[in-house]
XYZ file of C-alpha atoms in Angstrom:
607
model
C 107.622 62.979 140.313
C 106.358 66.649 140.417
C 104.799 68.350 136.640
C 108.029 70.162 136.262
C 110.032 66.662 136.909
C 107.336 64.707 134.187
C 108.621 67.371 131.728
C 112.083 67.317 132.061
C 112.169 63.463 132.013
C 110.303 63.210 128.306
C 112.440 66.173 127.946
C 115.685 63.758 128.490
C 114.369 60.478 126.876
C 113.457 62.295 123.657
C 116.884 63.671 123.947
C 118.736 60.228 124.333
C 115.873 58.576 121.408
C 116.960 61.908 119.163
C 121.241 61.283 120.055
C 122.438 59.234 116.755
C 120.933 61.764 114.431
C 120.877 65.112 115.901
C 124.652 64.549 116.226
C 124.855 64.679 112.208
C 122.604 66.882 111.709
C 123.714 68.944 114.013
C 127.818 68.229 111.983
C 125.759 69.081 108.763
C 124.819 72.359 109.922
C 128.292 74.014 111.516
C 129.612 71.933 107.951
C 127.248 75.028 106.019
C 127.695 77.143 108.284
C 130.108 80.817 107.051
C 130.524 84.044 108.931
C 130.668 84.936 105.774
C 128.313 85.756 102.913
C 127.033 82.823 101.770
C 127.569 84.319 98.361
C 131.135 85.290 98.586
C 132.370 81.389 97.474
C 129.810 82.069 94.027
C 131.333 82.366 90.673
C 131.563 85.863 89.045
C 128.304 84.679 86.597
C 126.700 82.920 89.467
C 126.497 85.951 91.829
C 126.089 88.278 87.975
C 122.578 85.759 87.674
C 121.226 86.567 91.518
C 120.935 90.064 91.545
C 120.275 90.905 87.397
C 117.410 92.104 88.813
C 118.136 94.412 91.261
C 117.978 97.956 91.753
C 121.729 99.903 90.802
C 122.478 100.368 94.861
C 121.114 96.213 95.371
C 123.092 95.800 93.420
C 126.851 97.172 94.890
C 125.369 96.567 97.839
C 125.392 92.518 97.519
C 128.618 92.632 95.424
C 130.460 93.882 98.815
C 130.774 90.756 101.154
C 129.959 92.815 104.253
C 125.857 93.105 103.640
C 122.960 90.771 104.609
C 121.034 89.302 102.128
C 117.439 87.677 103.055
C 115.768 85.542 101.716
C 112.171 85.894 101.684
C 110.643 81.774 100.875
C 106.231 83.201 100.400
C 103.597 81.048 99.753
C 101.250 84.223 98.289
C 98.520 83.394 96.585
C 95.152 85.602 96.223
C 92.303 83.403 95.926
C 93.278 81.857 99.285
C 91.849 84.290 102.388
C 94.732 83.377 104.638
C 97.841 84.241 102.345
C 95.593 87.194 100.178
C 98.166 89.477 102.510
C 101.359 88.580 102.109
C 100.434 90.397 98.905
C 101.702 93.453 99.895
C 104.698 92.069 102.784
C 107.973 91.955 99.996
C 107.606 95.192 100.158
C 107.229 96.092 103.488
C 110.209 93.819 104.269
C 111.842 94.916 101.870
C 111.684 98.417 102.370
C 112.446 97.004 106.516
C 115.694 95.679 105.251
C 117.650 98.793 103.762
C 116.657 100.644 106.655
C 118.691 98.122 108.452
C 121.064 98.498 106.108
C 120.720 95.140 104.668
C 119.090 93.085 100.818
C 115.925 91.978 100.867
C 114.660 89.496 97.611
C 112.103 86.920 97.461
C 113.575 83.876 97.023
C 110.405 81.618 96.790
C 107.420 80.728 96.018
C 105.726 78.127 97.396
C 102.097 75.971 97.238
C 99.104 77.290 99.073
C 95.847 74.870 99.157
C 92.518 75.640 101.365
C 91.580 72.450 102.779
C 88.314 73.749 103.079
C 87.636 74.516 98.982
C 88.955 70.584 98.315
C 86.849 69.476 101.812
C 85.582 65.949 100.503
C 86.772 66.904 96.868
C 89.440 64.663 95.106
C 91.623 67.641 95.116
C 92.243 66.911 98.900
C 94.004 63.914 98.441
C 97.088 65.529 97.442
C 96.211 67.779 101.034
C 99.388 65.933 103.273
C 101.596 65.665 100.347
C 101.526 69.230 99.742
C 103.325 69.769 102.932
C 106.764 68.269 101.492
C 106.376 69.208 98.026
C 105.998 72.808 100.571
C 109.501 71.226 101.874
C 111.278 70.856 98.595
C 109.465 74.258 96.770
C 111.285 76.016 99.838
C 115.055 74.239 99.485
C 114.386 75.464 95.622
C 113.794 78.556 96.825
C 117.119 79.007 99.503
C 119.533 76.493 96.942
C 121.054 79.127 95.912
C 122.780 80.234 98.716
C 122.430 83.851 98.386
C 120.624 84.180 101.638
C 121.971 84.862 105.467
C 119.137 84.070 106.931
C 115.516 84.047 105.570
C 111.554 84.974 106.593
C 108.628 82.607 105.680
C 105.252 83.558 104.769
C 102.958 81.318 106.162
C 99.888 80.322 107.924
C 97.781 77.524 106.615
C 97.788 73.713 106.984
C 100.363 72.258 105.696
C 101.682 75.706 104.672
C 103.591 76.374 107.938
C 104.834 72.396 108.426
C 106.291 72.053 105.223
C 107.611 75.262 105.651
C 109.403 74.594 109.194
C 110.910 71.466 107.500
C 112.007 73.255 105.012
C 113.733 75.911 107.177
C 115.720 73.228 109.755
C 117.174 71.864 106.370
C 119.527 74.469 105.584
C 119.847 74.350 109.430
C 122.887 77.175 108.864
C 120.066 80.126 108.468
C 118.594 82.277 111.055
C 114.668 82.001 110.638
C 111.680 84.214 110.745
C 108.152 83.120 110.619
C 105.433 86.043 110.167
C 102.039 85.435 109.845
C 98.899 87.181 108.237
C 96.475 86.955 110.794
C 93.232 85.697 111.547
C 90.154 87.124 109.752
C 87.788 89.175 111.930
C 84.926 87.368 113.720
C 81.635 87.307 111.615
C 79.135 84.122 111.827
C 79.192 82.880 115.260
C 81.507 78.637 113.980
C 78.371 76.981 115.992
C 76.130 78.534 114.240
C 77.950 77.692 111.025
C 77.596 74.265 112.350
C 74.294 73.655 113.222
C 73.069 75.009 109.663
C 75.667 72.464 108.335
C 73.859 69.946 110.534
C 70.261 71.275 108.620
C 71.659 70.760 105.603
C 72.694 67.345 106.139
C 69.232 66.910 107.742
C 68.077 68.740 104.654
C 66.153 70.731 106.802
C 67.784 73.605 104.726
C 68.937 73.886 101.058
C 72.593 75.458 98.888
C 71.033 79.105 99.087
C 71.329 79.041 102.861
C 73.851 76.686 103.651
C 76.368 79.249 100.936
C 74.836 82.415 103.051
C 76.266 80.656 105.797
C 79.237 80.084 104.865
C 80.077 83.249 103.052
C 78.836 85.026 106.747
C 81.394 82.887 108.505
C 84.742 83.585 106.154
C 83.769 86.117 104.854
C 87.429 88.459 104.573
C 91.254 88.089 104.814
C 92.646 86.396 108.021
C 92.390 82.860 108.724
C 89.135 81.439 109.926
C 88.224 82.224 113.377
C 88.214 78.323 114.333
C 90.862 77.220 115.932
C 91.748 74.481 113.607
C 95.335 73.551 112.259
C 95.809 76.926 110.895
C 95.527 79.092 113.849
C 96.801 75.776 115.757
C 100.301 76.359 113.685
C 100.506 80.410 114.443
C 100.177 78.965 117.685
C 103.005 76.523 117.837
C 105.486 78.589 115.805
C 104.988 81.600 118.392
C 105.241 79.143 121.552
C 108.007 77.749 119.894
C 109.953 80.982 119.929
C 110.039 81.680 115.536
C 107.308 84.371 115.688
C 108.489 88.083 117.111
C 106.258 87.908 120.423
C 103.008 88.499 120.185
C 102.506 88.694 117.013
C 100.759 85.278 115.747
C 96.699 87.100 116.266
C 96.876 90.182 114.305
C 94.486 90.644 112.515
C 95.569 91.038 108.677
C 95.682 94.887 106.964
C 95.395 97.048 110.549
C 98.923 98.784 110.912
C 100.362 96.995 113.780
C 100.517 93.477 111.829
C 102.766 96.195 109.396
C 104.564 97.006 112.183
C 105.364 93.904 113.237
C 106.413 92.360 110.021
C 108.693 95.572 109.775
C 109.702 93.959 113.410
C 110.427 90.581 112.028
C 112.328 91.668 109.009
C 114.849 93.220 110.733
C 115.215 91.176 112.946
C 116.456 88.310 111.263
C 119.330 90.483 109.458
C 120.273 91.113 113.070
C 120.752 87.811 113.578
C 122.139 86.603 111.147
C 125.730 84.976 111.404
C 127.300 88.412 109.931
C 126.710 89.730 113.639
C 126.653 88.647 117.417
C 123.526 87.642 117.886
C 124.295 84.110 115.283
C 120.871 81.731 116.214
C 121.143 79.708 113.562
C 117.527 77.779 113.358
C 118.625 74.281 113.533
C 120.407 74.955 116.578
C 117.756 77.138 118.100
C 115.233 74.674 117.859
C 116.068 71.625 120.020
C 114.258 69.173 122.354
C 112.956 71.576 124.514
C 111.824 74.105 121.916
C 110.016 70.994 120.786
C 108.842 69.834 123.781
C 107.143 73.537 124.556
C 105.241 73.048 121.481
C 103.555 69.420 122.600
C 102.851 71.125 125.799
C 100.963 74.187 123.375
C 98.781 72.110 121.275
C 98.055 70.063 124.777
C 96.987 72.960 126.360
C 95.467 75.261 123.248
C 92.935 72.006 122.630
C 94.752 72.382 119.994
C 95.108 70.013 115.279
C 94.708 66.431 115.748
C 97.301 67.456 112.269
C 99.976 68.250 114.329
C 100.676 65.240 115.490
C 101.798 63.889 112.628
C 103.950 67.283 111.688
C 105.341 68.181 114.959
C 106.312 64.487 113.745
C 107.663 65.335 110.547
C 108.819 68.803 111.858
C 110.702 67.494 114.390
C 113.227 64.882 112.535
C 113.875 67.353 110.132
C 116.431 69.017 112.873
C 117.864 65.149 113.403
C 114.931 65.252 117.135
C 113.054 61.596 117.543
C 109.474 62.867 118.658
C 107.398 59.545 119.261
C 103.419 58.800 119.732
C 103.800 57.840 123.129
C 106.103 60.933 123.792
C 103.089 63.004 122.644
C 100.677 61.867 124.587
C 102.734 61.483 127.991
C 102.741 65.002 127.992
C 99.397 64.946 127.454
C 98.479 63.014 130.879
C 100.151 65.880 132.725
C 99.313 68.539 131.100
C 96.099 70.887 131.856
C 93.744 72.309 128.737
C 93.017 76.624 129.479
C 91.156 77.257 125.964
C 88.459 76.870 124.769
C 88.114 77.941 121.670
C 85.831 76.108 119.033
C 85.363 73.740 118.584
C 86.175 73.620 121.869
C 84.269 76.003 123.266
C 82.327 78.875 121.745
C 84.999 81.430 121.247
C 87.647 81.899 118.471
C 90.496 83.126 118.253
C 89.914 87.021 118.317
C 87.976 86.133 121.801
C 90.918 83.401 121.969
C 93.565 87.281 121.658
C 91.517 89.549 123.470
C 91.513 87.173 126.487
C 95.363 87.374 126.884
C 96.151 85.037 123.588
C 99.690 83.426 123.941
C 101.746 85.890 126.336
C 98.651 84.701 129.039
C 98.762 80.974 128.067
C 103.080 81.484 127.761
C 103.426 82.463 131.432
C 100.254 80.316 133.155
C 102.237 77.192 131.618
C 106.245 78.725 132.797
C 104.468 79.410 136.512
C 103.450 75.274 136.416
C 107.221 74.401 135.688
C 105.534 73.067 132.144
C 107.503 74.931 129.370
C 110.942 75.103 129.312
C 112.167 78.692 130.167
C 116.356 78.484 129.206
C 115.618 77.670 125.147
C 116.640 80.318 122.356
C 114.322 82.367 120.672
C 114.321 84.537 117.400
C 113.682 87.449 120.166
C 116.834 87.067 121.724
C 118.268 88.349 125.566
C 118.536 86.713 128.019
C 114.896 85.637 129.167
C 114.201 82.951 126.616
C 109.639 82.273 126.694
C 109.834 84.744 129.758
C 110.367 87.682 126.790
C 106.877 86.503 125.064
C 104.604 87.309 127.971
C 102.932 90.281 126.905
C 100.335 92.334 125.206
C 101.973 94.097 121.694
C 100.471 97.060 121.094
C 101.184 99.537 117.647
C 103.850 102.678 119.356
C 104.315 106.358 118.061
C 106.299 106.791 114.732
C 104.750 103.036 114.064
C 106.719 100.890 116.221
C 106.225 97.972 118.556
C 105.313 98.217 121.650
C 105.311 95.735 124.387
C 103.689 95.309 127.929
C 103.644 92.429 130.866
C 99.866 90.232 129.795
C 97.270 91.461 132.346
C 97.645 89.512 134.631
C 94.083 87.463 134.690
C 91.548 86.311 131.546
C 89.659 88.838 130.575
C 87.820 85.776 129.726
C 87.358 82.899 132.140
C 84.673 80.690 129.753
C 87.905 81.528 126.808
C 91.065 81.395 128.865
C 92.066 79.560 132.100
C 94.448 78.664 134.717
C 97.205 75.413 135.252
C 94.306 75.531 138.681
C 91.513 75.928 137.505
C 92.163 73.618 134.086
C 88.480 72.554 132.054
C 90.482 69.872 131.935
C 92.456 67.863 134.010
C 94.968 66.482 130.917
C 95.738 67.629 127.070
C 93.055 67.778 124.667
C 94.493 64.498 123.023
C 95.220 61.738 123.468
C 96.760 58.449 121.868
C 94.875 55.409 121.771
C 96.491 51.745 121.465
C 94.625 48.151 121.559
C 94.651 45.247 119.187
C 93.710 47.672 116.193
C 97.053 49.459 116.079
C 97.348 53.098 117.165
C 95.387 55.953 116.551
C 94.935 60.063 118.021
C 91.487 61.391 119.449
C 90.817 64.933 120.277
C 89.297 64.677 123.393
C 88.507 68.117 124.349
C 86.131 68.921 122.327
C 83.508 65.614 123.151
C 81.973 65.510 125.937
C 82.686 63.643 129.082
C 79.889 60.649 128.920
C 80.674 60.007 124.788
C 84.637 59.157 126.273
C 83.758 55.844 125.941
C 81.888 53.826 122.908
C 81.495 50.423 122.615
C 78.667 49.697 119.840
C 79.039 46.851 116.672
C 80.791 48.174 113.497
C 79.366 49.603 110.306
C 82.019 49.324 107.653
C 82.379 51.503 105.208
C 85.376 51.975 102.277
C 84.698 56.000 101.374
C 83.365 59.031 103.363
C 81.143 59.673 100.283
C 79.354 55.987 101.132
C 78.771 56.577 104.908
C 76.953 60.154 103.741
C 74.529 58.116 101.044
C 73.741 56.160 104.297
C 73.449 58.511 106.390
C 71.134 59.981 103.473
C 68.744 56.376 102.898
C 68.067 56.522 107.013
C 70.434 53.990 107.550
C 72.528 54.779 110.729
C 69.173 55.634 113.009
C 71.087 53.010 115.931
C 73.967 53.102 117.586
C 77.362 52.084 116.214
C 80.973 52.882 115.215
C 81.767 53.386 111.436
C 85.040 52.188 110.273
C 85.950 54.260 107.568
C 88.756 52.565 106.265
C 91.591 52.348 102.673
C 91.757 56.139 104.064
C 95.333 55.897 104.908
C 98.653 57.887 103.265
C 99.706 54.851 101.443
C 95.764 54.395 100.098
C 95.310 58.065 98.660
C 97.324 60.185 99.983
C 95.030 60.719 103.572
C 92.144 63.292 102.970
C 90.679 64.426 106.081
C 87.589 63.206 106.444
C 85.651 66.518 107.942
C 82.370 66.003 106.326
C 81.373 62.957 108.238
C 80.926 66.023 111.238
C 77.716 66.725 110.417
C 75.633 63.433 109.260
C 77.896 62.077 112.470
C 76.581 64.823 114.428
C 72.601 64.759 113.519
C 72.671 60.916 115.152
C 74.487 61.949 118.618
C 72.022 64.299 118.893
C 69.561 62.407 118.586
C 70.907 60.182 120.946
C 72.470 57.657 119.275
C 76.263 57.072 120.607
C 78.064 56.928 117.948
C 81.969 57.228 117.126
C 84.540 57.478 114.075
C 87.675 54.985 114.133
C 89.415 55.427 110.372
C 92.405 55.562 109.234
C 92.555 59.032 107.087
C 92.536 62.689 108.521
C 89.505 64.786 110.417
C 91.575 68.190 110.897
C 91.765 70.123 113.488
C 88.425 71.021 113.475
C 87.412 67.740 114.855
C 84.599 68.196 117.035
C 82.000 66.986 119.846
C 81.821 63.272 117.703
C 84.217 60.492 119.305
C 86.769 60.102 116.356
C 89.828 57.979 116.513
C 91.605 59.075 113.951
C 95.463 58.262 112.008
C 94.452 54.380 112.528
C 98.602 53.081 112.167
C 98.262 50.513 110.133
C 96.226 51.993 107.137
C 94.462 49.013 106.332
C 96.044 48.522 102.872
C 99.638 48.383 105.276
C 97.379 45.397 106.658
C 96.296 46.622 109.530
C 92.943 45.491 111.316
C 91.204 47.967 110.706
C 90.510 46.824 107.238
C 89.364 43.006 108.395
C 86.780 44.535 110.262
C 83.156 43.556 109.538
C 80.194 44.752 110.372
C 78.278 43.451 112.914
C 81.600 42.884 114.240
C 81.902 44.944 118.654
C 84.595 48.318 118.604
C 85.263 49.547 122.041
C 86.802 52.958 122.309
C 87.665 53.914 125.614
C 89.477 57.484 125.210
C 89.178 57.961 129.426
C 92.247 55.195 129.281
C 93.985 55.468 126.272
C 92.392 52.066 124.381
C 90.860 50.955 120.951
C 90.154 47.577 119.882
C 87.703 45.124 118.017
C 86.031 42.923 120.413
C 86.563 39.861 118.322
C 89.130 36.129 118.823
C 92.490 37.382 118.006
C 92.821 34.150 116.056
C 89.291 35.075 114.038
C 90.475 38.184 113.020
C 93.901 37.125 112.086
C 92.840 34.321 109.772
C 90.790 36.640 108.106
C 91.665 37.607 104.905
C 92.420 41.297 104.217
C 89.459 42.587 101.634
C 90.260 43.619 98.088
C 89.563 46.754 97.182
C 89.570 48.702 94.260
C 90.912 52.016 94.921
C 91.943 52.604 91.440
C 90.147 55.808 90.703
C 92.057 57.317 93.835
C 95.261 56.984 91.122
C 94.140 59.975 88.735
C 92.277 62.933 88.473
C 92.814 65.974 90.328
C 96.787 65.805 89.694
C 96.816 62.674 91.139
C 99.020 60.850 88.451
C 101.358 62.703 90.050
C 101.993 61.720 93.648
C 101.583 57.991 92.865
C 105.532 58.749 93.564
C 104.495 59.911 97.361
C 101.845 57.278 97.733
C 103.988 54.511 97.636
C 106.896 55.204 99.588
C 104.889 57.637 101.921
C 105.952 56.652 105.728
C 103.709 55.638 108.760
C 100.696 57.902 110.352
C 102.786 57.610 113.816
C 105.834 58.989 111.920
C 105.083 61.400 110.537
C 103.408 60.284 107.180
C 106.394 61.944 105.535
C 108.381 60.770 102.007
C 111.984 62.558 103.727
C 112.209 58.536 105.465
């Protein structure tokens, strides 16, 4: 079977397993759709409330039932670098909407928290749940039924998946996602990582560490490494939800503003009031989801998206499984080397050819569905995204075909000469259950680790053991009771420096956890998202110190090499996790912990 046939076969399987839920979803979407402005069904008092704060001209336009109204859902706050640029977007969007003969209103705000600020802190236990809160906040903003289309201002880890779930829940509305772009290049990411390891070893102090971090995270925009935030931007473009070429343009530049104005006008052009009606729930179909998974593998994207993509697809009635993601990984090559998969950052990636180059390479290799709908429209499908955007006259956007060759072959390669013949993510299965590993940043001689387990019930316990000098040996760190039900599944990224030091000392080390390890998962092999989690009776909860664990990322297995009868007879340990239930707002999320689904099903509270 050819690569193209294999991709089509997996897509067909997803279509078949999704048919019952997808059909119901589309029926609901079509029931909600209307050729008239949604606000035309509102009573006069409802409508008067809806435009009470508008200018007289906008009031007249909205009262007339002929002018489209664009809802703005924004994740703006000025504490977080990635979201601070959105402060000026509403005025840009409103002016562009007026030029296009429409109106725009800020429909609502959604929370945006930063995993970089909360790493290793109690607040991180709200992080994954914030995705579903964002989806619900999006629904509240759009529930006024005043809008004919919506634009979504979001960038980082849970924000874009949450906005996507919200947008697909209002699938009868066209949706355009507008990014803010990455910060300019600062201290190289590998130098930052070295300083972190030196700090973990006690060789530099807090002042040196803070100086290093501040030089790396130094201005407006997303962090420059290829974690979940920048994987989000890749996904939105390869799934056709961005304007072509808009993902990685730096904030505060004329081209960034031009792309924002263009996106607003395009959103108004694809409402039901015109001739290009593109409801997002029909636009995003099984082929689009497969394109997103392919892009994730080809770029070595974030492990978090093995959950987020499942949850996003479900919002459109599409059933995506880890098996589907794994099977696509077997046929999609790794084409990008961006930190932590290489030394380059996303600015280097964009300069080397960026999304236009990646999409063209994958299309030409038959790895992407070309005949999909996008917000850009036209007859070219995804081929319209094989471009490089530039600033034209009068502040408009012009697009040129992307260069024939990569501008830096250490950053972007071809399908014929990939950095790795399979995708950057791998699914693992065995008597421990199911897990995910990011292989693209792990050297080949570390893809198989077999060593005795050392069991921890928190990342703090592992760090304490490291500082005490108790981990200077080969071992598999088993960090359990970190799943969605136990404590909201926080990222355990603070384990990276310690494990990295031990690996650099020549020890064979690996991590196995029912928690997350973030989009910045690095050079240490880490089997994460282990399902079932310990609190659900998973075998990960029954491992004891000294049990031999084997992680094989080549064939995709994860096992504890103990007698099955012995394992079955062991009681699940009683661990006091009551401290996870209060402080830093965790009291408010007890209901979420009680109903959240398994990681392999998207770790969602929506069923």
